[in-house]
CSV table of C-alpha atoms in Angstrom, one decimal:
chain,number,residue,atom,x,y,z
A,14,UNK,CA,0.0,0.0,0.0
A,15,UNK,CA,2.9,2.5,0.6
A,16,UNK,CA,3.7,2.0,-3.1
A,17,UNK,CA,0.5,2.8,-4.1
A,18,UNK,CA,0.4,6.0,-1.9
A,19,UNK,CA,4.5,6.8,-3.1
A,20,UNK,CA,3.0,6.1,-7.0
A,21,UNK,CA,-0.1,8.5,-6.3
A,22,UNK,CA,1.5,11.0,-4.9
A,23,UNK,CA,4.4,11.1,-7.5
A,24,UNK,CA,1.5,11.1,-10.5
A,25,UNK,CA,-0.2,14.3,-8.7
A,26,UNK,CA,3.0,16.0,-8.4
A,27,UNK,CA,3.5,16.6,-5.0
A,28,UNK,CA,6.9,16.1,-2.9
A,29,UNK,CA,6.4,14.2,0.5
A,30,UNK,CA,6.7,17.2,2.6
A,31,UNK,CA,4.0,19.2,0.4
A,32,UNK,CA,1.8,16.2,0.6
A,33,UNK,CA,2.8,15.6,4.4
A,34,UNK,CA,1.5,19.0,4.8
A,35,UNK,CA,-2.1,18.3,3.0
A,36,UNK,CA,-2.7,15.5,5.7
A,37,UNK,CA,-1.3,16.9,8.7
A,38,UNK,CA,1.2,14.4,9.4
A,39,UNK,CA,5.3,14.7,9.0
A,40,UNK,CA,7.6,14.1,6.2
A,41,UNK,CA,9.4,11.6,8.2
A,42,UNK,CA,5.5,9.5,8.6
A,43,UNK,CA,5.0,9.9,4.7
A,44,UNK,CA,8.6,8.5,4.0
A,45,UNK,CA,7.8,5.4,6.4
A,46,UNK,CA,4.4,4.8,4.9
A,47,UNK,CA,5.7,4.9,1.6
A,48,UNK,CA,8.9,2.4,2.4
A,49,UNK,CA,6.3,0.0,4.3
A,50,UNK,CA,8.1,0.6,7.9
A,51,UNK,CA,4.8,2.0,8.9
A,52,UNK,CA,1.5,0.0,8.3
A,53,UNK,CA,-1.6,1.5,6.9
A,54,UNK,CA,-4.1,-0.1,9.3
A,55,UNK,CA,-7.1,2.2,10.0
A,56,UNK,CA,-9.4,2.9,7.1
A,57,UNK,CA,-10.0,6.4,8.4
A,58,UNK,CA,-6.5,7.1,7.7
A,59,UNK,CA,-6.6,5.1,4.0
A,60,UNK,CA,-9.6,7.0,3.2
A,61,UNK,CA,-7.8,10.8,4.1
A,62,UNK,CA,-4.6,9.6,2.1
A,63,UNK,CA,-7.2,8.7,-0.7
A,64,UNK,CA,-9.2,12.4,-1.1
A,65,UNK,CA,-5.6,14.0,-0.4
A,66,UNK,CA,-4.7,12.3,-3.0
A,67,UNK,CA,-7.9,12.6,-5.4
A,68,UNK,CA,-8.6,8.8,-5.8
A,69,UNK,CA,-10.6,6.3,-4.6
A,70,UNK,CA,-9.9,4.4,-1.3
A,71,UNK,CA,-9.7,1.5,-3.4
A,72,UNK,CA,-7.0,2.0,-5.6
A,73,UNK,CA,-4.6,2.3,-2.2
A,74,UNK,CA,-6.2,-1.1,-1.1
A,75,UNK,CA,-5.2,-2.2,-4.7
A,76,UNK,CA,-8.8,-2.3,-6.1
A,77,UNK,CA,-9.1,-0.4,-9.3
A,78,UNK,CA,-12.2,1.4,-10.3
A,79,UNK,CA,-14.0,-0.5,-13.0
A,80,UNK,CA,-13.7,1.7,-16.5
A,81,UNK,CA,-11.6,4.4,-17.1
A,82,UNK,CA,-9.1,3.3,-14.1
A,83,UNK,CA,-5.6,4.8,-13.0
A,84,UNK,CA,-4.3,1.1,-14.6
A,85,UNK,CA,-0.5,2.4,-14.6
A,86,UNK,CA,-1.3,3.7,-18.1
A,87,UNK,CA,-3.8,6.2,-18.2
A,88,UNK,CA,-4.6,9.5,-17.3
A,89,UNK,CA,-7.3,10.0,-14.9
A,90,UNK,CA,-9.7,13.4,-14.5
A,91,UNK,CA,-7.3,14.9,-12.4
A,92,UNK,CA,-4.7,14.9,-14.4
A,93,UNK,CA,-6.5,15.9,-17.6
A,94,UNK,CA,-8.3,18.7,-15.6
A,95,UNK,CA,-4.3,19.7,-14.7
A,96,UNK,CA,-3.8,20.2,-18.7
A,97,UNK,CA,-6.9,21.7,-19.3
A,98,UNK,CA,-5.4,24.6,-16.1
A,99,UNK,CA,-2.2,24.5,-18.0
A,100,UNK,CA,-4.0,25.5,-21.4
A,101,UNK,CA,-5.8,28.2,-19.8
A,102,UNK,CA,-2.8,29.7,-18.0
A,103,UNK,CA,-1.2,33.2,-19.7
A,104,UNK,CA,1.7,33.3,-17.5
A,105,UNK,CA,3.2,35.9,-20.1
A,106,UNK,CA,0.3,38.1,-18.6
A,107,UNK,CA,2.0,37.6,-15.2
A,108,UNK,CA,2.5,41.4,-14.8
A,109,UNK,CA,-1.2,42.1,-15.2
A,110,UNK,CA,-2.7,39.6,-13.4
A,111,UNK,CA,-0.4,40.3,-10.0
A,112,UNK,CA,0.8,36.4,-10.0
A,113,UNK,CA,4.6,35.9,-9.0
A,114,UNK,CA,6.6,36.1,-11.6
A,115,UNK,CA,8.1,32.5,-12.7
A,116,UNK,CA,12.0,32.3,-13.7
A,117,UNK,CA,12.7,31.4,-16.8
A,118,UNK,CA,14.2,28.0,-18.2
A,119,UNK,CA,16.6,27.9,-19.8
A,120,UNK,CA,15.8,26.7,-24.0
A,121,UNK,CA,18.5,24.2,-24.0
A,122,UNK,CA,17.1,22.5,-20.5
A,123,UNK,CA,13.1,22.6,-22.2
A,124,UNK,CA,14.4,21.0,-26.0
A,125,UNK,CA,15.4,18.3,-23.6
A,126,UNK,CA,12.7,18.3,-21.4
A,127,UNK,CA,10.4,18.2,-24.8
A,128,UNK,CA,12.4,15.4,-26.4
A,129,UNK,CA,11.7,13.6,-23.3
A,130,UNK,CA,8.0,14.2,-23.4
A,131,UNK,CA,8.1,13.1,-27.4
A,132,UNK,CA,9.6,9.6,-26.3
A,133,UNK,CA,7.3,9.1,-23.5
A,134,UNK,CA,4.2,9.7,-26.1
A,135,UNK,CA,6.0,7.3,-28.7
A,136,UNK,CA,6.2,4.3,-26.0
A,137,UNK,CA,2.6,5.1,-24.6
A,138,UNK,CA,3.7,6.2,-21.3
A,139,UNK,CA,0.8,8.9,-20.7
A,140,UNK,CA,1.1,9.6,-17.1
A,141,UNK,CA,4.6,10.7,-18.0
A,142,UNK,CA,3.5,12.4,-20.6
A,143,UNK,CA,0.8,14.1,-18.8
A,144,UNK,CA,3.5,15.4,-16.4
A,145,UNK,CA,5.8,16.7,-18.7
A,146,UNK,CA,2.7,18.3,-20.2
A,147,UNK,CA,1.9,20.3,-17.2
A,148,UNK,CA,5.3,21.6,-16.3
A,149,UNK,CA,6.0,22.1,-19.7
A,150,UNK,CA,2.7,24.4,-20.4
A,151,UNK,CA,4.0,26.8,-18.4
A,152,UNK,CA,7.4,27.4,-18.9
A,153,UNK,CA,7.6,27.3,-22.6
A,154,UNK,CA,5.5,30.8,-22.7
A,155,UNK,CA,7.6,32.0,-20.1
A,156,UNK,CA,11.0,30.9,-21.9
A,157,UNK,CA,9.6,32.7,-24.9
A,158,UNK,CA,8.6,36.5,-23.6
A,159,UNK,CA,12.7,36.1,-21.5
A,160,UNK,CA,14.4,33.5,-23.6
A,161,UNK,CA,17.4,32.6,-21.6
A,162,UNK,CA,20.3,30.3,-23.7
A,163,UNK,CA,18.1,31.3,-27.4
A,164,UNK,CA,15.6,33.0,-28.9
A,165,UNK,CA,11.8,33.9,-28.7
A,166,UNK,CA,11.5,31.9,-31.7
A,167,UNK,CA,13.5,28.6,-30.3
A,168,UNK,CA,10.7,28.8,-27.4
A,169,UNK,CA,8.1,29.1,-29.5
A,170,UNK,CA,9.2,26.0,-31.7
A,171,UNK,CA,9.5,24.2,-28.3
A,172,UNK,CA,5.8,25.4,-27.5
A,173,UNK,CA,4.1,24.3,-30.8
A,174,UNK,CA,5.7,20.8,-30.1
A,175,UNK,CA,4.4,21.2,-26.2
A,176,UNK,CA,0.9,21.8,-27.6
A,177,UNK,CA,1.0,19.2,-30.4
A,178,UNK,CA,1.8,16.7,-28.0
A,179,UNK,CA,-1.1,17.7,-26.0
A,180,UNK,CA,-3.4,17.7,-28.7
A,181,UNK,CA,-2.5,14.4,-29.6
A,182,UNK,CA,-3.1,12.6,-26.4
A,183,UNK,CA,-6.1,14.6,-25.3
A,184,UNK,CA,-7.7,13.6,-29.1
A,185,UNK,CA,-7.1,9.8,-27.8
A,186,UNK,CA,-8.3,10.4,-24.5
A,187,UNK,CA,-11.7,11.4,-26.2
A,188,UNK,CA,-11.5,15.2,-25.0
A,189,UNK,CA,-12.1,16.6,-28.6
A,190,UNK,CA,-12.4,20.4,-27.7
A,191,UNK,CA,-9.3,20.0,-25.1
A,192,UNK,CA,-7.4,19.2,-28.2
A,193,UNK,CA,-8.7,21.3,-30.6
A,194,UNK,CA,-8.0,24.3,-28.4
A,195,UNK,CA,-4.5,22.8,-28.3
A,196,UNK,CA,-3.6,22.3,-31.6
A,197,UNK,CA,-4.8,25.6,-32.7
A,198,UNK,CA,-2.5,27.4,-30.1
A,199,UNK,CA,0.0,24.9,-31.6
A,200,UNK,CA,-0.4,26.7,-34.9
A,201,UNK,CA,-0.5,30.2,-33.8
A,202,UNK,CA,3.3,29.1,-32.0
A,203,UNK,CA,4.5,27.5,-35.0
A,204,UNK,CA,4.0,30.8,-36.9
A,205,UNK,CA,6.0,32.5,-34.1
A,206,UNK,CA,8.7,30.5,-35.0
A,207,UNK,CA,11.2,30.5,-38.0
A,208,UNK,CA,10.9,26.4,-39.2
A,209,UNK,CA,8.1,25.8,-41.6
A,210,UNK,CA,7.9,22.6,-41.2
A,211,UNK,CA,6.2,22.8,-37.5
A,212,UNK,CA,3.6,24.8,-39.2
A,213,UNK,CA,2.8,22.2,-41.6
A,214,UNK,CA,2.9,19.4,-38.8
A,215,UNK,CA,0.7,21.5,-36.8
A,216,UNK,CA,-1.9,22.0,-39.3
A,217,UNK,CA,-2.3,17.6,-39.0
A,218,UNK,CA,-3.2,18.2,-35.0
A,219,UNK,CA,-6.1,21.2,-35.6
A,220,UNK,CA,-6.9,18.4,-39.0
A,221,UNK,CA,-7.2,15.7,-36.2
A,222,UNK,CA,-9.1,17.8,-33.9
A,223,UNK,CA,-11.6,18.7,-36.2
A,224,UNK,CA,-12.5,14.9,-37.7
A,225,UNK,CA,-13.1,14.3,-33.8
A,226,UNK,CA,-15.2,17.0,-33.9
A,227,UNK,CA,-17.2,15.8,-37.1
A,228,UNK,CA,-15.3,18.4,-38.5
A,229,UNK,CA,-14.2,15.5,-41.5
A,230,UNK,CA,-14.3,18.2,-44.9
A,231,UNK,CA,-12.7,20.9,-43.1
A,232,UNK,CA,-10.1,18.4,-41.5
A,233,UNK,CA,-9.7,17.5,-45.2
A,234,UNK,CA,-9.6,20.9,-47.4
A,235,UNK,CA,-7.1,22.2,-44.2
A,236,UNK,CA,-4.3,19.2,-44.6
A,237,UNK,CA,-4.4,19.3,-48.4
A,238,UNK,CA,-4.3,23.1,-48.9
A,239,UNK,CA,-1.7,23.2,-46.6
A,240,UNK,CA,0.4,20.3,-48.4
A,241,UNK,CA,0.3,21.6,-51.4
A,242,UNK,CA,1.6,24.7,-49.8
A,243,UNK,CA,4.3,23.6,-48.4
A,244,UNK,CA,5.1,21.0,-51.4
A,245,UNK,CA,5.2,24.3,-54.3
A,246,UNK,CA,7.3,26.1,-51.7
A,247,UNK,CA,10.3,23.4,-50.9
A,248,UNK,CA,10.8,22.8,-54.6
A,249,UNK,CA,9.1,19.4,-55.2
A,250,UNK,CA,10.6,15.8,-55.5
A,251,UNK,CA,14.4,18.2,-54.7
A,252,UNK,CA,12.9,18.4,-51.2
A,253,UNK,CA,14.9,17.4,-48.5
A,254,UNK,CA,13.7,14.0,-46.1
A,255,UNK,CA,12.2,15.8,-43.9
A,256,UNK,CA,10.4,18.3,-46.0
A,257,UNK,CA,8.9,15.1,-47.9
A,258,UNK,CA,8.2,13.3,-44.9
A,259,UNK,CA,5.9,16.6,-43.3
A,260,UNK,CA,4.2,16.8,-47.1
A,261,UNK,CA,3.7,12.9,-47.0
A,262,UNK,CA,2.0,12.8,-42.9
A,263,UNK,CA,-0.6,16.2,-44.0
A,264,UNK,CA,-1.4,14.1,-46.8
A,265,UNK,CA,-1.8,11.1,-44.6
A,266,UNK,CA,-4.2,12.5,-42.5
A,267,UNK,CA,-5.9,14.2,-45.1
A,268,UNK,CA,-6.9,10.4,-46.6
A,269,UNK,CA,-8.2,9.9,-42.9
A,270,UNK,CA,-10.7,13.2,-43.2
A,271,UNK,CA,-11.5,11.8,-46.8
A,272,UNK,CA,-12.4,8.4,-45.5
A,273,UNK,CA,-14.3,9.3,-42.1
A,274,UNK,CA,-16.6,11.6,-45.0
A,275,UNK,CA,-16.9,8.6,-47.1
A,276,UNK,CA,-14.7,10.1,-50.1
A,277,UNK,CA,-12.9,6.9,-50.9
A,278,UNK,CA,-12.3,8.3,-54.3
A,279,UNK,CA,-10.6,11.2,-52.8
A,280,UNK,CA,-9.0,9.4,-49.8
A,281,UNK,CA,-7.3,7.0,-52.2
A,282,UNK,CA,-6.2,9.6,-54.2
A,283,UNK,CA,-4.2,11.0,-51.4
A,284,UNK,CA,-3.2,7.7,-50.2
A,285,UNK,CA,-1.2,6.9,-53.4
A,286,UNK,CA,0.5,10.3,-53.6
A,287,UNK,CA,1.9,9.7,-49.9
A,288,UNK,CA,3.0,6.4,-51.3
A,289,UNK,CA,4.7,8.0,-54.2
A,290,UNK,CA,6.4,10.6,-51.7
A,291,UNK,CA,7.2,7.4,-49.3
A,292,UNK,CA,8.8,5.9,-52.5
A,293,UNK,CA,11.3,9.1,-52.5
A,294,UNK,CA,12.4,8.6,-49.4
A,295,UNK,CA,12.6,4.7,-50.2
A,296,UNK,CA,12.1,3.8,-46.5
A,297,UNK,CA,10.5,4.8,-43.4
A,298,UNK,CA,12.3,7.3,-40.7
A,299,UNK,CA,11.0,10.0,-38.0
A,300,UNK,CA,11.2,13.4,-38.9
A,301,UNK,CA,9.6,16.0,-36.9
A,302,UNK,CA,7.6,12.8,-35.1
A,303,UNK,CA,5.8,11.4,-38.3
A,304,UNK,CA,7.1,7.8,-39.1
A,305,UNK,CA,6.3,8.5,-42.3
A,306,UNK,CA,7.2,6.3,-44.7
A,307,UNK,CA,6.3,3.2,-47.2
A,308,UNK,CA,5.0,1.1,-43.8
A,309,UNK,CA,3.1,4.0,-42.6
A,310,UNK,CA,1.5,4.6,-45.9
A,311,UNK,CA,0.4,0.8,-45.8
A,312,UNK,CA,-1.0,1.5,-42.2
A,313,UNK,CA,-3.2,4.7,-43.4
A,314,UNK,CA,-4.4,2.7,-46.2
A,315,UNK,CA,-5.6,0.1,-43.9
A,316,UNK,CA,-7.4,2.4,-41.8
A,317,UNK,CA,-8.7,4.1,-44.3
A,318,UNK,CA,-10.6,0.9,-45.3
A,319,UNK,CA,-11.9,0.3,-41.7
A,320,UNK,CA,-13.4,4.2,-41.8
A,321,UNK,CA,-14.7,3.4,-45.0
A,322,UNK,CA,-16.6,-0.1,-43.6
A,323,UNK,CA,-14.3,-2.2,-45.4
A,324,UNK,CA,-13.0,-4.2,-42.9
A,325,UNK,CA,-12.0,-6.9,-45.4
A,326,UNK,CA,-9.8,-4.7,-47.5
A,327,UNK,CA,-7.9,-3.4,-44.4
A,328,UNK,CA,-7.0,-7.1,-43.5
A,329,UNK,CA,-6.0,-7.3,-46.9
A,330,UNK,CA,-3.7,-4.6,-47.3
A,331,UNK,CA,-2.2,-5.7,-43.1
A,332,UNK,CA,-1.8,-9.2,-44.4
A,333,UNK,CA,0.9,-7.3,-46.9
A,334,UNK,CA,2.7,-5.3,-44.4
A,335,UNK,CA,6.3,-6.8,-43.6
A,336,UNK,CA,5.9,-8.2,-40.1
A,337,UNK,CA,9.8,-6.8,-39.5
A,338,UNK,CA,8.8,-3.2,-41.5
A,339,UNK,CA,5.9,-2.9,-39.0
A,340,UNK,CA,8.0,-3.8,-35.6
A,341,UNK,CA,9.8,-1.0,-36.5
A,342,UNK,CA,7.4,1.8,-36.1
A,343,UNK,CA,7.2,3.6,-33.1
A,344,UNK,CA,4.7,1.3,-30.2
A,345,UNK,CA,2.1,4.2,-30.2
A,346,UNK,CA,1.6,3.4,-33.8
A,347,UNK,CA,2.1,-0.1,-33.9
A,348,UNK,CA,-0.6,-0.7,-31.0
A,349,UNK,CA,-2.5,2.3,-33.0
A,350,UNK,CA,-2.9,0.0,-36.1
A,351,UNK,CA,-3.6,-3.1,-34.2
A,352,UNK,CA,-6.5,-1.2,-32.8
A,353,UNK,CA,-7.7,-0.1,-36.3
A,354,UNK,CA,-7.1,-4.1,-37.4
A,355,UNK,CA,-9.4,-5.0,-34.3
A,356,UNK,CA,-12.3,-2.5,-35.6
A,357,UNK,CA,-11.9,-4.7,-39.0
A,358,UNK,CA,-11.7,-8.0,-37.7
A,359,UNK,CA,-15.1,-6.8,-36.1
A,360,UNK,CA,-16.6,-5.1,-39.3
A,361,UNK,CA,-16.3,-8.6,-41.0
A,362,UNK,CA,-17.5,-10.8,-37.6
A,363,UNK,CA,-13.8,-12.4,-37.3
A,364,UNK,CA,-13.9,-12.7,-33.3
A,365,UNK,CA,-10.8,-14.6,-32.9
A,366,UNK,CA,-9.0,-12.4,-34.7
A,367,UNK,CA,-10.3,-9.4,-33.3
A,368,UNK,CA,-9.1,-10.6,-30.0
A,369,UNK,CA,-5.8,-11.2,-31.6
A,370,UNK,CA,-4.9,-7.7,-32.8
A,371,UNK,CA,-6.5,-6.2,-29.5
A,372,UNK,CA,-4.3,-8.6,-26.9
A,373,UNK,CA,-1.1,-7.1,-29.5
A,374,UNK,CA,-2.0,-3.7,-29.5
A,375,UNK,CA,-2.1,-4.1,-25.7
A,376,UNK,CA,1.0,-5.9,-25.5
A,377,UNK,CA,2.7,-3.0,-27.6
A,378,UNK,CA,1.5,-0.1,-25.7
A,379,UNK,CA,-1.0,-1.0,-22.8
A,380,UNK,CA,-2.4,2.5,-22.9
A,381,UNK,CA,-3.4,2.8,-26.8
A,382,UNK,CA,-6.2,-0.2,-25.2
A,383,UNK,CA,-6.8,0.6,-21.5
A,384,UNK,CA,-7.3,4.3,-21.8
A,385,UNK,CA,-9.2,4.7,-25.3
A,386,UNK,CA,-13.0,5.0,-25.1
A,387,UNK,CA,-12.7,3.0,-28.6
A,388,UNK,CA,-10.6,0.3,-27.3
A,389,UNK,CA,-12.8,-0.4,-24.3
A,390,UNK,CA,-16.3,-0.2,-26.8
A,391,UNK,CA,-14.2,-3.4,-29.0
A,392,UNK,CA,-13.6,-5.5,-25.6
A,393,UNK,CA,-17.5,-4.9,-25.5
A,394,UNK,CA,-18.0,-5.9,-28.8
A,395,UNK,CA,-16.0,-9.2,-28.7
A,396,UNK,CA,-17.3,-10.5,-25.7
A,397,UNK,CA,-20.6,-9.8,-26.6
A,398,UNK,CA,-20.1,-11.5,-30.0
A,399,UNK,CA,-18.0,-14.4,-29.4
A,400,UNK,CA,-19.6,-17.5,-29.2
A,401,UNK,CA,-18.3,-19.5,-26.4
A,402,UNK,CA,-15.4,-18.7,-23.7
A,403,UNK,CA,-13.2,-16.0,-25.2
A,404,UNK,CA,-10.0,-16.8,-25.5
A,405,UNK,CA,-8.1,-16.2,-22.3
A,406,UNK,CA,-5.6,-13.6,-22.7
A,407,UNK,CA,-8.9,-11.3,-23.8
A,408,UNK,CA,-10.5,-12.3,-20.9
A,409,UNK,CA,-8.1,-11.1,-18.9
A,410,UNK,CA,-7.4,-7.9,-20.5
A,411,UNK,CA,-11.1,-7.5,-20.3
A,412,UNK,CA,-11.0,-8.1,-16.5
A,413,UNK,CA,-8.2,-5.7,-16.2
A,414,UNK,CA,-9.9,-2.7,-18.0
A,415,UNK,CA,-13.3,-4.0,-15.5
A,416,UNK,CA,-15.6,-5.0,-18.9
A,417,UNK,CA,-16.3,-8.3,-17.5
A,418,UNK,CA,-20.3,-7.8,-15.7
C-alpha cells in the first residue's frame, strides 16, 4: 500500500513534505508509509490519504475502479483537468494579473525536457506524458517572452511541439475540444517561429481535432491546402527527407478526413500520392515525429478501409505489411494500427482475430487499449459477439480494464 500512496502522490506531483503537509502528518511518517516501515491499518486514515490524494480508497487497497481506471497507463480526471489549467494559463500576462513572476528556463534544459515528453508519447507512457505536459505548459510561454540560452523563436518552436503533443493525447483520451483548443494554439506558436515545417505538422493536430469534432471536410480541405503549400514552396521531389516526410503525414491525414466523410475516391487519391512521396524517401524514418514512410502509408491505407466499412480490405492490405517493417514503427503506432485491425476484424465478424490484434495492441503499448473510449467499446464488442469462452488472454485484458459484468 505504501507504493501505491508513493506512485499516487508522485503522479499528482507533489513532494512528501507538500503532501505531508495536506494530511497533517510529517515528512518523516509519509517516507515510512511509503517504504512500508509503517503500516496503513485504520481505514480512516486510508480514506484521508485517498481524497488528499484525489482517488478512490480502493486504488490504495489495490482495487481499481471499473472503467476508465488509473491502470498504470492512463490519465485519470485529475490529471486531464491539470492540462486543461495549464491551457488556460497566460503566465506571459503575469505582470497584469499580480501572480509571481516564474523564472525562466533555460531553451537548452526545455528542448530536452520536450524530447523527453516526445519519447514518452511514442512508447505510450501517458502519465509521464501528462506530467511533462503540465510543467512544460508553463514554462515554454515563459521561456519565450525572457528567452534565456536562445531566442523567442527557439521557445516558440518548443511550445508548438508542447501543444501538439497535447493535442494528440487529449484527441485519444476522447476530450475533442481539449485538443482542438491545443492544436490551434500549436499553430498560432509555429507561426511565431522561424521552421516551416512545424507549421505544416501543426496544421495535421487542428486536421485531427476537427475529424473528432465531425469536422471531416474541413479536416480535409485544411491538410491538403496546406500540403500543397508547403510542397510548391520546398521545390518538389528536390525536397529534403524531412520536408517530404511533413508533405507525405498532411497528406496522410488528409486520406483519414476523406475516409471518415466517405470520399474513398478522394482518400485514395491522397493515399497513393503519400506512397509515391514514401517511395522518394525509399524507406521509413521520423522526422519532426511522423514515421512516415512506405510502412506508414500501408498502415493509413488500412485504416482508411476500416473508416470506409471495409474491414476486409484493411485485412488485406495488413496481411501485406512486412511483419519486421511494422515492428519497426514507433509502439504508439504499432498498438495504433492493431486497434484499427481489431475494428476490422469486427466489421467482418472475425472474433478470434479481433481478439488477436486487440491482446497485441495491448502488449505493444497497454495504454493505446486501456485508456481509449474505442478500445474499451471493441472489448465490449467481442465478448458480446463471441460465441463461447473467449480466448483467455482477452479475458483477462477484459477483467483488467473492468468490462467483465
Amino acid at each position: 500500500m505504501g507504493r501505491r500512496v508513493a506512485y499516487w502522490r508522485q503522479r499528482r506531483g507533489m513532494s512528501q513534505q507538500v503532501f505531508a503537509d495536506r494530511i497533517g502528518k510529517s515528512k518523516s511518517w509519509v517516507d515510512k508509509i511509503e517504504r512500508g516501515v509503517r503500516r496503513l491499518d485504520k481505514y480512516s486514515v486510508i480514506t484521508e490519504l485517498a481524497e488528499a490524494l484525489s482517488i478512490d480508497a480502493g486504488q490504495l487497497l489495490g482495487r481499481e475502479p471499473r472503467r476508465r481506471p488509473g491502470l498504470g497507463g492512463c490519465l485519470d480526471q485529475v490529471e486531464v483537468e491539470s492540462i486543461r489549467q495549464s491551457l488556460e494559463r497566460y503566465e506571459r500576462l503575469g505582470r497584469f494579473l499580480e501572480a509571481a513572476p516564474i523564472e525562466s528556463t533555460p531553451i537548452p534544459e526545455l528542448r530536452g525536457s520536450v524530447n523527453y515528453c516526445w519519447l514518452a508519447f511514442e512508447k505510450g507512457h501517458y502519465p509521464v506524458v501528462a506530467r511533462s505536459l503540465i510543467q512544460l505548459l508553463r514554462d515554454t510561454p515563459v521561456a519565450e517572452d525572457r528567452p534565456v540560452g536562445g531566442s523567442s523563436a527557439d521557445a516558440a518552436e518548443l511550445m508548438t511541439q508542447v501543444y501538439q503533443i497535447a493535442s494528440t493525447v487529449l484527441r485519444k483520451l476522447g476530450e475533442a475540444q481539449l485538443a482542438w483548443l491545443a492544436a490551434d494554439r500549436a499553430i498560432s506558436a509555429a507561426n511565431r517561429g522561424n521552421d516551416p515545417l512545424l507549421a505544416g505538422i501543426a496544421t495535421t493536430r487542428v486536421a485531427n481535432a476537427l475529424r473528432a469534432l465531425g469536422r471531416h471536410q474541413a479536416a480535409l480541405d485544411l491538410n491538403v491546402q496546406v500540403a500543397h503549400g508547403l510542397i510548391s514552396e520546398f521545390g518538389g521531389e528536390n525536397s529534403t527527407p524531412a520536408q517530404i516526410s511533413v508533405y507525405g503525414a498532411l497528406l496522410l491525414q488528409g486520406a483519414m478526413a476523406a475516409a471518415l466523410a466517405g470520399d474513398g475516391t478522394t482518400s485514395g487519391d491522397l493515399l497513393d500520392s503519400a506512397s509515391r512521396a514514401a517511395n522518394i524517401l525509399g524507406r521509413d524514418a521520423n522526422y519532426y515525429y511522423t514515421s512516415f514512410g512506405p510502412t506508414n502509408v500501408m498502415v493509413h491505407r488500412a485504416a482508411a478501409f476500416v473508416e470506409l466499412g471495409e474491414g476486409g480490405d484493411a485485412l488485406a492490405v495488413h496481411d501485406r505489411i512486412p511483419p519486421a517493417a511494422l515492428a519497426d514503427l514507433v509502439a504508439e503506432r504499432r498498438a495504433h494500427h492493431h486497434l484499427d485491425m481489431t475494428r476490422a476484424c469486427v466489421q467482418v465478424g472475425d472474433m478470434e482475430r479481433a481478439s488477436r490484434h486487440l491482446v497485441t495492441a495491448d502488449r505493444h503499448a497497454p495504454a493505446e487499449v486501456r485508456c481509449r473510449p474505442v478500445a474499451i467499446e471493441l472489448i465490449d464488442q467481442i465478448l458480446h459477439r463471441t460465441k463461447g469462452e473467449p480466448a483467455q488472454d482477452l479475458r483477462r485484458l477484459a477483467e483488467e480494464v473492468g468490462a467483465l459484468n
